[in-house]
Tab-separated table of N, CA, C and O and ligand atoms in Angstrom:
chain	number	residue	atom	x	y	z
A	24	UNK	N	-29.159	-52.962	-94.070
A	24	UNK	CA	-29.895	-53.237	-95.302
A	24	UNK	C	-30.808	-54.450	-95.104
A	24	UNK	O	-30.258	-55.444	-94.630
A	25	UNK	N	-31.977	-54.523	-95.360
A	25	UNK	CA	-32.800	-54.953	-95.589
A	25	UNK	C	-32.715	-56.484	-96.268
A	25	UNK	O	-32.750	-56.358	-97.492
A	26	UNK	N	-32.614	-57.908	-95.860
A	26	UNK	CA	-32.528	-59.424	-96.734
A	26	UNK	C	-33.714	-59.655	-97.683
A	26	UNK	O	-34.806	-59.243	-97.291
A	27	UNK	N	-33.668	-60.049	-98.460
A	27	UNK	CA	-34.391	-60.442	-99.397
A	27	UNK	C	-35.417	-61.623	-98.813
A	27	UNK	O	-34.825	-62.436	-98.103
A	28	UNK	N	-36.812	-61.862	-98.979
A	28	UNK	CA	-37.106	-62.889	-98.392
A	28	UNK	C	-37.431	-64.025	-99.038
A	28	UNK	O	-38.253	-63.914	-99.948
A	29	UNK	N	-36.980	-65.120	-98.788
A	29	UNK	CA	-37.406	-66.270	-100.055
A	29	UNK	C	-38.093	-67.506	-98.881
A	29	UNK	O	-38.066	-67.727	-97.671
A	30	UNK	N	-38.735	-68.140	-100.229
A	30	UNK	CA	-39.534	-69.232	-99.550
A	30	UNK	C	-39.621	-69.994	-99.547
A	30	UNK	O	-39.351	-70.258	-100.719
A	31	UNK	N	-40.057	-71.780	-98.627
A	31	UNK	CA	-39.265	-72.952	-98.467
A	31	UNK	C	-39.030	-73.333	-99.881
A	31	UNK	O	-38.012	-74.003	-100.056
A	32	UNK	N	-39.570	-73.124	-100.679
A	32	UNK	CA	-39.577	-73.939	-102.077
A	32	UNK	C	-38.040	-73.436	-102.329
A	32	UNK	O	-36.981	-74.062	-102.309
A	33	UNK	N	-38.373	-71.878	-102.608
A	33	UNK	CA	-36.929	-71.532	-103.279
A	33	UNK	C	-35.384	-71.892	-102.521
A	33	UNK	O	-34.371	-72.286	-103.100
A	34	UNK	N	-35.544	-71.647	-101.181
A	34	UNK	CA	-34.519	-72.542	-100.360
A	34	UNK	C	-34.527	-74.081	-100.648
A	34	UNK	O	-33.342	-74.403	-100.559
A	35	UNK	N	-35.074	-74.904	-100.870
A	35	UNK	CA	-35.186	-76.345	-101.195
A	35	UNK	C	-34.185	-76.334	-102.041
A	35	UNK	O	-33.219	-77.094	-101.973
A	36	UNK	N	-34.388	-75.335	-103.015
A	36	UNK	CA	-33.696	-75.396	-104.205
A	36	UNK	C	-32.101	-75.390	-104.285
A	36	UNK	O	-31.353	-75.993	-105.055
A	37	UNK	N	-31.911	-74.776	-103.553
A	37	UNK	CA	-30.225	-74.646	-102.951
A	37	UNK	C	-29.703	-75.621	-101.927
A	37	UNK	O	-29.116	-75.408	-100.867
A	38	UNK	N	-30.081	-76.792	-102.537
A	38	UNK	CA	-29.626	-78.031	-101.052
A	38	UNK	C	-28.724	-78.707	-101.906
A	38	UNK	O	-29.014	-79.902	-101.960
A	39	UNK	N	-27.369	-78.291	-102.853
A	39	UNK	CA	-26.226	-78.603	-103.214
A	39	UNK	C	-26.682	-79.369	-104.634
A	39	UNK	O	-25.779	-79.739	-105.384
A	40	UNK	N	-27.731	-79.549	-104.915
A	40	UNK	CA	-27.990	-80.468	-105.951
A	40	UNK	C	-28.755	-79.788	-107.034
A	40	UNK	O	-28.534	-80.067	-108.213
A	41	UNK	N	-29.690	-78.862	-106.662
A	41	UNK	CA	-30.585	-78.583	-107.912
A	41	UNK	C	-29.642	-77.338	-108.036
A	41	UNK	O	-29.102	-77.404	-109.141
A	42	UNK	N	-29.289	-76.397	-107.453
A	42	UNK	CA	-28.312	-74.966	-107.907
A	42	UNK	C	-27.187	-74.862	-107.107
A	42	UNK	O	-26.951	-75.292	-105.978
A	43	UNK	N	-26.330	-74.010	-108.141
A	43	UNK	CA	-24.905	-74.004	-107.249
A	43	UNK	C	-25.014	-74.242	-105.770
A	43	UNK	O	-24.695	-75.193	-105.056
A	44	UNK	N	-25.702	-72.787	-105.482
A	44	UNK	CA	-25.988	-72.422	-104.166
A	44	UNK	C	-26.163	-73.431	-102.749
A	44	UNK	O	-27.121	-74.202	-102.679
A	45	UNK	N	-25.435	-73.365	-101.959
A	45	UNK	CA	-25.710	-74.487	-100.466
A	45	UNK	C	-26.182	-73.076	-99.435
A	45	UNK	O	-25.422	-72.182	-99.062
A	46	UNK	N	-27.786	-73.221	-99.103
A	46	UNK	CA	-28.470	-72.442	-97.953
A	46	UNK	C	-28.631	-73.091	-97.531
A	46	UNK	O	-28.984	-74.200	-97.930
A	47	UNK	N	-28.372	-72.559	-96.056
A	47	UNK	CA	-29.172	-73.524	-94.921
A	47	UNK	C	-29.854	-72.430	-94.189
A	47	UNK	O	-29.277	-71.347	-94.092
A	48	UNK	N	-31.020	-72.606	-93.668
A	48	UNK	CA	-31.519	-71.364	-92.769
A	48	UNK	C	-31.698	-71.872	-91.297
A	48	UNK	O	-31.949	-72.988	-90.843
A	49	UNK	N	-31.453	-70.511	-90.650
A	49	UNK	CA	-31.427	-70.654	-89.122
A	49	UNK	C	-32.318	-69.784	-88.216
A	49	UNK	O	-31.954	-68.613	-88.109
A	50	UNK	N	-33.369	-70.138	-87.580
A	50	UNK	CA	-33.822	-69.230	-86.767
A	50	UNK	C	-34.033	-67.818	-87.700
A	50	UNK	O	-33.764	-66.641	-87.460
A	51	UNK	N	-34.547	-68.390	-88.697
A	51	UNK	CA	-35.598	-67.435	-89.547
A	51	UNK	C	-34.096	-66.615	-90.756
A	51	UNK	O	-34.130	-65.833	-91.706
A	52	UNK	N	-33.279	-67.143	-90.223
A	52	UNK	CA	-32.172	-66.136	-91.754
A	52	UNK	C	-31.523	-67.458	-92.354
A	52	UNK	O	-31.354	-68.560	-91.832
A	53	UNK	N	-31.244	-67.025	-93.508
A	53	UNK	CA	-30.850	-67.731	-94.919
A	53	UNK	C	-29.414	-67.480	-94.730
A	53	UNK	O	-29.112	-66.303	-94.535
A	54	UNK	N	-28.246	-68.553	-94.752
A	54	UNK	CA	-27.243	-68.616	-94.230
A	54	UNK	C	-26.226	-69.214	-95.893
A	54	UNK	O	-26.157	-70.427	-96.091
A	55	UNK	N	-25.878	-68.712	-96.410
A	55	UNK	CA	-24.642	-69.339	-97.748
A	55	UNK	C	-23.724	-69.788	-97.221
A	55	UNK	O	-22.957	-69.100	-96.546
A	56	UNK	N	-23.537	-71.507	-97.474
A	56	UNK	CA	-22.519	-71.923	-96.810
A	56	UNK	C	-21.875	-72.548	-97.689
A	56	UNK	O	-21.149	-73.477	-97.333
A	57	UNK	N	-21.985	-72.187	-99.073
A	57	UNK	CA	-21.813	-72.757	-100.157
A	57	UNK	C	-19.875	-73.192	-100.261
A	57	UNK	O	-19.204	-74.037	-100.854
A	58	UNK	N	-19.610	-72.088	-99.340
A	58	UNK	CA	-17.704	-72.113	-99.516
A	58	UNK	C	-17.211	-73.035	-98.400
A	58	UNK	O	-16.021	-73.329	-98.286
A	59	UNK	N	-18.216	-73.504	-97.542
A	59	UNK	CA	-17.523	-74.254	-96.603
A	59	UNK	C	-16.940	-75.817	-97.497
A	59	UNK	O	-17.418	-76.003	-98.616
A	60	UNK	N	-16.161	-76.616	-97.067
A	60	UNK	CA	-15.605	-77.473	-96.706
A	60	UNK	C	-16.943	-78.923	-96.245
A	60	UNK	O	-17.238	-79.997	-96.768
A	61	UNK	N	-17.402	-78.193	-95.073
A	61	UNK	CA	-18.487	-79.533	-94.678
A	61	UNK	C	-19.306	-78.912	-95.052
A	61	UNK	O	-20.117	-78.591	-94.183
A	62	UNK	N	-19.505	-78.536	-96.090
A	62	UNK	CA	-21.623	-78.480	-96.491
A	62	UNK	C	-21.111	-79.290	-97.973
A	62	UNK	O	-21.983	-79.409	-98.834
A	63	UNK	N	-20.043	-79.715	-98.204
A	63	UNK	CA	-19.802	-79.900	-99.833
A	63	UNK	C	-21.291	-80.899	-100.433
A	63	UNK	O	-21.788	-81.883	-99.885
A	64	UNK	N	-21.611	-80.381	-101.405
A	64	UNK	CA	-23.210	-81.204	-102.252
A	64	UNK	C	-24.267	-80.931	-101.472
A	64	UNK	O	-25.435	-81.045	-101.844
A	65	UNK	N	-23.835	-80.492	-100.153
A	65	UNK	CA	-25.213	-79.879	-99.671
A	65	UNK	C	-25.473	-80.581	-98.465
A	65	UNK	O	-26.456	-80.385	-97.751
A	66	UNK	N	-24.153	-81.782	-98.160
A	66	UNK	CA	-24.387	-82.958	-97.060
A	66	UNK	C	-23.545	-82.205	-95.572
A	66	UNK	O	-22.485	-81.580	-95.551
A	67	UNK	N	-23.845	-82.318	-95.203
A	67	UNK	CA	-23.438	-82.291	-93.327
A	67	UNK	C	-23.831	-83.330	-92.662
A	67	UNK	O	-24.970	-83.580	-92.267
A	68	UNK	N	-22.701	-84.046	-92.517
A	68	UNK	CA	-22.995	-85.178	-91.588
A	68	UNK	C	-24.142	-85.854	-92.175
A	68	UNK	O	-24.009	-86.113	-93.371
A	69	UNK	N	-25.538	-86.299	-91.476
A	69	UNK	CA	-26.687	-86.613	-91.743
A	69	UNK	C	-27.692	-85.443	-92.115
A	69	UNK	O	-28.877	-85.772	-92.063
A	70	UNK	N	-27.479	-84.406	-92.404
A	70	UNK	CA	-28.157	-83.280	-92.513
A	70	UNK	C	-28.085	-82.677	-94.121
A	70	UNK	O	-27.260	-83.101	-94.930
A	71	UNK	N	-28.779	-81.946	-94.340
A	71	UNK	CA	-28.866	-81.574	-95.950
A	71	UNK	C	-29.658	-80.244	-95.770
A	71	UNK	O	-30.633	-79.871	-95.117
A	72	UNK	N	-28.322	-79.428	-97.118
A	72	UNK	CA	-29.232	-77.967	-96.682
A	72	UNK	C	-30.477	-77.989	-97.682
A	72	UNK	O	-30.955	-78.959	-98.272
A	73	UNK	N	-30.910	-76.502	-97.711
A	73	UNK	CA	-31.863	-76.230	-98.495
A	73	UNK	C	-33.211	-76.616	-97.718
A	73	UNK	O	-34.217	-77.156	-98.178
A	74	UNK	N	-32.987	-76.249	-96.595
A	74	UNK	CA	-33.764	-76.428	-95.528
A	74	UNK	C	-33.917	-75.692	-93.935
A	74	UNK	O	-32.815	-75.397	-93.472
A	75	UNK	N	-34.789	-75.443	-93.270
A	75	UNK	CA	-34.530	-75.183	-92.162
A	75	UNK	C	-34.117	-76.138	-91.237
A	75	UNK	O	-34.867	-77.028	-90.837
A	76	UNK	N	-32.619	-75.961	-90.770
A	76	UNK	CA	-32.338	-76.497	-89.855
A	76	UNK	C	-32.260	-76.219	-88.120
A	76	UNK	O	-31.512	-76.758	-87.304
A	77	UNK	N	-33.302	-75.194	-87.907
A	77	UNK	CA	-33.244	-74.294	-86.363
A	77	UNK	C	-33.347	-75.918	-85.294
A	77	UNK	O	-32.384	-76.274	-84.616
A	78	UNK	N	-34.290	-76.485	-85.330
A	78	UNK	CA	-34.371	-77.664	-84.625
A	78	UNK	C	-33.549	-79.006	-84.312
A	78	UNK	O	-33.480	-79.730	-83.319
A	79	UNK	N	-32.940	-79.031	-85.613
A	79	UNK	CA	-31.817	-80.023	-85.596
A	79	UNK	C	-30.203	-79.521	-85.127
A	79	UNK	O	-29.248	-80.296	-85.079
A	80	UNK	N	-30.134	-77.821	-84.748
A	80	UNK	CA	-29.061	-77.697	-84.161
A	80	UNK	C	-28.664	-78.345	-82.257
A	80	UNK	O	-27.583	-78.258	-81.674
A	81	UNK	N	-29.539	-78.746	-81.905
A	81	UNK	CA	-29.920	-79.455	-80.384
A	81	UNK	C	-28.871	-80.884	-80.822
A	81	UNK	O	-28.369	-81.477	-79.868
A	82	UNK	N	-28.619	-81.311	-81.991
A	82	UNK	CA	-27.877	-82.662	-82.389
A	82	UNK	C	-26.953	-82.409	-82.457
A	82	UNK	O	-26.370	-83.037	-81.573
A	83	UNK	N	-26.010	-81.585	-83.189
A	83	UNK	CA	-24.946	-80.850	-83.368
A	83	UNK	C	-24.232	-80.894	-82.243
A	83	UNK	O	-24.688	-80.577	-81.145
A	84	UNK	N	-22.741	-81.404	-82.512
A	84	UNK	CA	-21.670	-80.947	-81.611
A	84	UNK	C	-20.897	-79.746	-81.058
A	84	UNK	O	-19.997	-79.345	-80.320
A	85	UNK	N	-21.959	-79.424	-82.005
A	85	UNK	CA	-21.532	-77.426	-82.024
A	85	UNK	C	-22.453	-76.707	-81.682
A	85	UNK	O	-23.552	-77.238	-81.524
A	86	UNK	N	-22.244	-74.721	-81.375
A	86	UNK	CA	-23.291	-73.998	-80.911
A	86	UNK	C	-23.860	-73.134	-82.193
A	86	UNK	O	-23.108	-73.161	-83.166
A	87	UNK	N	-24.531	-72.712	-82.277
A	87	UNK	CA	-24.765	-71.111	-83.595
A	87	UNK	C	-23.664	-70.649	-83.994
A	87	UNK	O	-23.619	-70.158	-85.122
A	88	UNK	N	-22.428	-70.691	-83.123
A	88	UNK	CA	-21.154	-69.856	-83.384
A	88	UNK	C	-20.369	-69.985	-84.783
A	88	UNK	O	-19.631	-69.198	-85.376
A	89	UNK	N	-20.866	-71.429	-85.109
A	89	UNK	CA	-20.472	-71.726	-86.414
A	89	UNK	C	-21.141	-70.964	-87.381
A	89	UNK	O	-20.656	-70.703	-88.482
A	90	UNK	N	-22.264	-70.596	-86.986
A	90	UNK	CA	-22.958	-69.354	-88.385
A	90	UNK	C	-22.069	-68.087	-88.486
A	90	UNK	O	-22.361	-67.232	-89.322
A	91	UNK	N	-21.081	-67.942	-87.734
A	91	UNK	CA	-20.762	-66.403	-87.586
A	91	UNK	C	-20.203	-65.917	-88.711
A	91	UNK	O	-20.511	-64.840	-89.223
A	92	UNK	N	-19.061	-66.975	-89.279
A	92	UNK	CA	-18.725	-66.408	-90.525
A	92	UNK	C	-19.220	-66.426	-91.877
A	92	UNK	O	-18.634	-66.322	-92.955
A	93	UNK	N	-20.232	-66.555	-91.626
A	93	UNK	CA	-21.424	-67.353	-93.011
A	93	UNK	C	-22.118	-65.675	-93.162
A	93	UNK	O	-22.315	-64.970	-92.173
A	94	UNK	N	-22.400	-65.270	-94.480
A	94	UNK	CA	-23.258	-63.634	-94.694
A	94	UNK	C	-24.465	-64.868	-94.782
A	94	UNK	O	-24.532	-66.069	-95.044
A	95	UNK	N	-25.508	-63.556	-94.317
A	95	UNK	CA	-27.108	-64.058	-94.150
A	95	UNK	C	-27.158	-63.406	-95.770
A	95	UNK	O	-26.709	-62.304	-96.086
A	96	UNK	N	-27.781	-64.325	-96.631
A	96	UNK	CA	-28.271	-64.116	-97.770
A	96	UNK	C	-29.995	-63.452	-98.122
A	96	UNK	O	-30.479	-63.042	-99.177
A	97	UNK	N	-30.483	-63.555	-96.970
A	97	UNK	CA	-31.826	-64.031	-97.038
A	97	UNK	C	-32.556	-64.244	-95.687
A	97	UNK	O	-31.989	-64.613	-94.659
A	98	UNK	N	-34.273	-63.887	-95.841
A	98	UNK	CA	-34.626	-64.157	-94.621
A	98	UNK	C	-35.804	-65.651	-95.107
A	98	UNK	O	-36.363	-65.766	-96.198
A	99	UNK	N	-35.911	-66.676	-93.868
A	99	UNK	CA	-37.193	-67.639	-94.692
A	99	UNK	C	-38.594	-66.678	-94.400
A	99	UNK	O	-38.655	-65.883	-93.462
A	100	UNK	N	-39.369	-66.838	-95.087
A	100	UNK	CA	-40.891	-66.977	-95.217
A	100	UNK	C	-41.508	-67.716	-94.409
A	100	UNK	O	-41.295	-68.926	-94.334
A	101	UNK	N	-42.460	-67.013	-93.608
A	101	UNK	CA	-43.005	-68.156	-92.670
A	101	UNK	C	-44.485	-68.257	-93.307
A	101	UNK	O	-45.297	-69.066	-92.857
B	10	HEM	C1	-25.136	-84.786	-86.262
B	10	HEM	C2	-25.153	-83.470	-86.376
B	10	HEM	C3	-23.923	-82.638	-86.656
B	10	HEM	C4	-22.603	-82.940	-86.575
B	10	HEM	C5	-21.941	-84.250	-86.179
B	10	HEM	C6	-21.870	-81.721	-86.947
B	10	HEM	C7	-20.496	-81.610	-86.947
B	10	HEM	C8	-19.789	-80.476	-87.252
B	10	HEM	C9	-18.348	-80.304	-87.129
B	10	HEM	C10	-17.386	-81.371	-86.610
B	10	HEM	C11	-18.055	-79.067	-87.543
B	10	HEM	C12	-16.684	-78.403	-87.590
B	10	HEM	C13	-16.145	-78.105	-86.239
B	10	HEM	C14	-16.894	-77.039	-85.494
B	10	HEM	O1	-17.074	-75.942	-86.057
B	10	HEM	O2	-17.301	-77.310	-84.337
B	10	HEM	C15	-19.293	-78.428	-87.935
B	10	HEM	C16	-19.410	-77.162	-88.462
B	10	HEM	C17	-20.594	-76.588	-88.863
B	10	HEM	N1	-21.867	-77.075	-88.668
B	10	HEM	FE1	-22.304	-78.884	-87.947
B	10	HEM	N2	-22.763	-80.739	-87.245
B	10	HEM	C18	-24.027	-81.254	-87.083
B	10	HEM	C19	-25.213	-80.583	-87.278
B	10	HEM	C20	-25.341	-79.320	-87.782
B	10	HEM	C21	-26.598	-78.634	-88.017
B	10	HEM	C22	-27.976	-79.210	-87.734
B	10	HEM	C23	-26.286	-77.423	-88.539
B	10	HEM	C24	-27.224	-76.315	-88.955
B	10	HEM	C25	-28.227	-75.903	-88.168
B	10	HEM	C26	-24.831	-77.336	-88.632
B	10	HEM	C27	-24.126	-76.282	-89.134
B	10	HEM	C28	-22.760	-76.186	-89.182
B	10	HEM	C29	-22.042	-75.068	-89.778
B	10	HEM	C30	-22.643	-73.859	-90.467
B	10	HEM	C31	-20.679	-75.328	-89.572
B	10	HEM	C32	-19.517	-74.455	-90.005
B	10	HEM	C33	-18.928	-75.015	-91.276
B	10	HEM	C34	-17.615	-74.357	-91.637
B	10	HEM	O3	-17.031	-73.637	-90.818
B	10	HEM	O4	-17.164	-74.551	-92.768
B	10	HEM	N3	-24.297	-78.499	-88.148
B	10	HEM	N4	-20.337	-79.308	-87.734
């Protein structure tokens, strides 16, 4: 099935503060991480969703593998 595509604005919007919703997008898909534990308000570490984070995973102590259990909500808009 086919993701819905939304765009930086509307992802902005889901960075724990303006709507329920915690997205973070990766390498072009929209990731709900709203149930995790470390995204709580939208904070990771120094990081904040509602944003593309493809570039800032190179900082991370971790690989993509952590997206695995996350459903893609969404694709970004380029
Ligand atoms: C200074 C940078 C970062 C630090 C110190 C950090 C640290 C961590 C740690 C300790 C975990 C849990 C253990 C693990 O799964 O390895 C984790 C999970 C995770 N991280 Fe990061 N991270 C950083 C950056 C990022 C970035 C840039 C992204 C997104 C591109 C990201 C996305 C995630 C996700 C989705 C999880 C899984 C959360 C869960 O399972 O509930 N992290 N991170």
């Amino acid at each position: 099935m086919e993701l819905p595509i939304y765009t930086k604005q509307q992802l902005a919007l889901r960075n724990g503060q303006d709507k329920p919703q915690i997205w973070v997008a990766f390498k072009g898909v929209i990731y709900d991480v709203s149930e995790s534990r470390l995204w709580r308000n939208g904070k990771h570490y120094e990081h904040w969703a509602g944003q593309d984070l493809t570039e800032e995973l190179s900082d991370a102590p971790h690989t993509d593998a952590v997206f695995e259990k996350f459903n893609p909500v969404g694709r970004l808009d380029v």
